[in-house]
Each structure stands twice: as C-alpha cells, then as structure tokens.
Amino acid sequence: MMQLGVFGNPVEHSRSPEIHQAFAAQVNLEIDYQKILVPLGEFNKIADGFFAQGGLGFNITVPFKSEAFDYCSHHSKEAELAGAVNTVIKNDNGFIEGHNTDGLGLVKDITKNLQWILKNKRILILGAGGAVQGIIGSLLLERPTHIHIYNRTLSKAKALVDSFSSEKVLAIEENQLESDYDVIISGTSAGLDGNAGDSLPAYIVGASTRAYDLIYSTRPTPFLRWAQNSGASECVDGLGMLVEQAAFAFEIWTNKQVVTSDVIKNLRDC
Ligand code: NAP
C-alpha cells in the first residue's frame, strides 16, 4: 500500500487525510495517509525515517515548508520560485523531489471553480509570508495588470518582491493602495478572531471586487466579513485551494487525476 502523510506542527487540525482518502477511493487505490507531528528541529530525522520505512511521499504544512525545500535534492519550477515545498516524493531513481502546489491550487480554484478572470486584472495581496511567496508565480502566469503586495511589515513585502524579477509585482504602502481592486487575496495568518479591516481603507473594495481568503473556516473569516461589509461582489475562503493543491500532490504521487468538486462540497458540508 502506498504510504503517504502530512508533516506539520501542529498537524492534528489537518484535513489532508480525508481529502486524499476521498481521492484514493475515486480511483480505486488503497493508501495509508497519516498525520505526522514533527518536533521542531527534527524534520530531517523524521523524513529520513519515513523513507527508510518505505514511504513514497508526504505533504508539508506550517512551519516546515522551507526546511522541506532544503531537504530535497531536486525541485519543481514552482518550488524554486517559492523557495518552499509542500509536496515531497521519492522518485524511481531514489532522488527526493520537492514540489509546491499551493499556487497551482489557488489559481485552479479561482479560474476554474469560481470562474474569476485574472488576465488584465488588478490584484492586491495582503501579507508577505510563506503562503504568499508560494502563490505569486502562479498568479503571474495568469497575466494580471499588476500584483500589489501590502504587508504589516513593509520590509518583508519588499524582500518578497525582490525575489521575483517582475515589474508587475510591487510592494506598496498604505497611501499607494488603489481603489476598487478587481481581486483582493488575504494571505495573512491573522486568524479567525479580531477585525481584519481595522487597518484597511474601505475604498480598496468596489462593487465588482472579489475577495479570497487563503484561510478556510466553517464561518466567514474576519477579512471576508470586512470585504462583504465593504461591498465586495464575491467572498470566498481557501477550502477550494486546499483541495486543489491536494489534487496536484495526489497526481504527483499516483499519476492519477481526480475530480475535486464533490470533495470540496463534502468538506464544506461537514
Ligand atoms: P506566515 O509565513 O507566518 O506569514 C504570515 C503573514 O501574515 C505575514 O505577512 C504577517 O505579517 C501577516 N500577519 C500575521 N498576523 C497579522 C495581523 N494580525 N495583521 C496583519 N498581518 C498579519 O504564514 P503563511 O504560511 O504565509 O500562512 C498564511 C495563511 O495562509 C495561514 O492562515 C495558512 O493557514 C493559509 N494557507 C492556506 C492554504 C490553503 O490551501 N488554503 C495553503 C497555505 C497557507 P508580518 O510580515 O508583519 O509578520
């Protein structure tokens, strides 16, 4: 049986096992997919042990995506661009390959599931952490007019933008925020409590602005509540991205493509 898993700390909250089991059932495959709690500083040891016991590959969640990048000897172009890895596979030659499917998953959810168009659109991203780094490359391939990065700590936004040699990606300060962005993506880890709009002017949202929060939750996130109250036309959380990035990972391990719509719906209903 294919041995798979998700490495994280914490990891108990992860919905990846149920997603991958649903994919496996769809293609009549038996998999063993475990949540693996990795003590801080022990990523390499746990990963070595996983492969020594016949593991095929694993996903990585917070806070190990950079360590996973360093662990891999080969990287996909998305992983190279992000400097982070969320999917690892030991390939047939014994090399450890690192992939990053977060950006692919987000763009698939936005353009295929939600049918939002990104070409020639003005995008604002809030936050400048690992998740944002992982999505910019895929968003750029959709040829938006520009991507503004607005972060609480400007220096981090600037460092992030410097790692992409594209004049379309700009780190901005509050007085450079534009009105009526086409798409606003929140990639902060501000969490589910508090008021996300405290530091955001309402004019950045117009009647045709669409808002997407990378966080997924059973209730609207503070950012999505704020966007809704500010007049956004659609407000969506990151559950679709979670399932789509998992589908890309599943294909890397199994060479099988899966249909995601029912999986997203079932998770939404639980
Ligand atoms: P991270 O590397 O720790 O970065 C966090 C970012 O949020 C930083 O830019 C930080 O700003 C900002 N931030 C934190 N608290 C804030 C606050 N109170 N107000 C404003 N900004 C704040 O985290 P990450 O790995 O990028 O993850 C970000 C989020 O994406 C997480 O909630 C994660 O669950 C989600 N995510 C979802 C998926 C999915 O499949 N749906 C995939 C990956 C990640 P500073 O730079 O100023 O510290």
XYZ file of N, CA and C in Angstrom, residues 174 194-201 222 226:
33
model
N 0.476 52.030 2.592
C -0.972 52.284 2.653
C -1.407 53.386 1.681
N -10.834 38.801 15.787
C -10.404 40.166 15.549
C -11.068 40.754 14.326
N -10.642 41.976 14.009
C -11.266 42.709 12.909
C -10.230 43.013 11.842
N -10.246 42.243 10.761
C -9.210 42.362 9.733
C -9.206 43.724 9.077
N -10.355 44.396 9.057
C -10.459 45.652 8.322
C -9.929 46.857 9.076
N -9.493 46.645 10.320
C -9.040 47.781 11.119
C -8.012 48.628 10.391
N -7.120 47.968 9.648
C -6.032 48.721 9.013
C -6.243 48.878 7.516
N -7.449 48.584 7.026
C -7.671 48.648 5.580
C -8.716 49.702 5.239
N -8.415 50.602 4.296
C -9.438 51.569 3.889
C -10.510 50.905 3.015
N -12.678 37.010 9.455
C -12.794 38.471 9.656
C -12.545 39.240 8.354
N -15.295 41.611 6.532
C -14.985 43.010 6.248
C -15.220 43.311 4.759
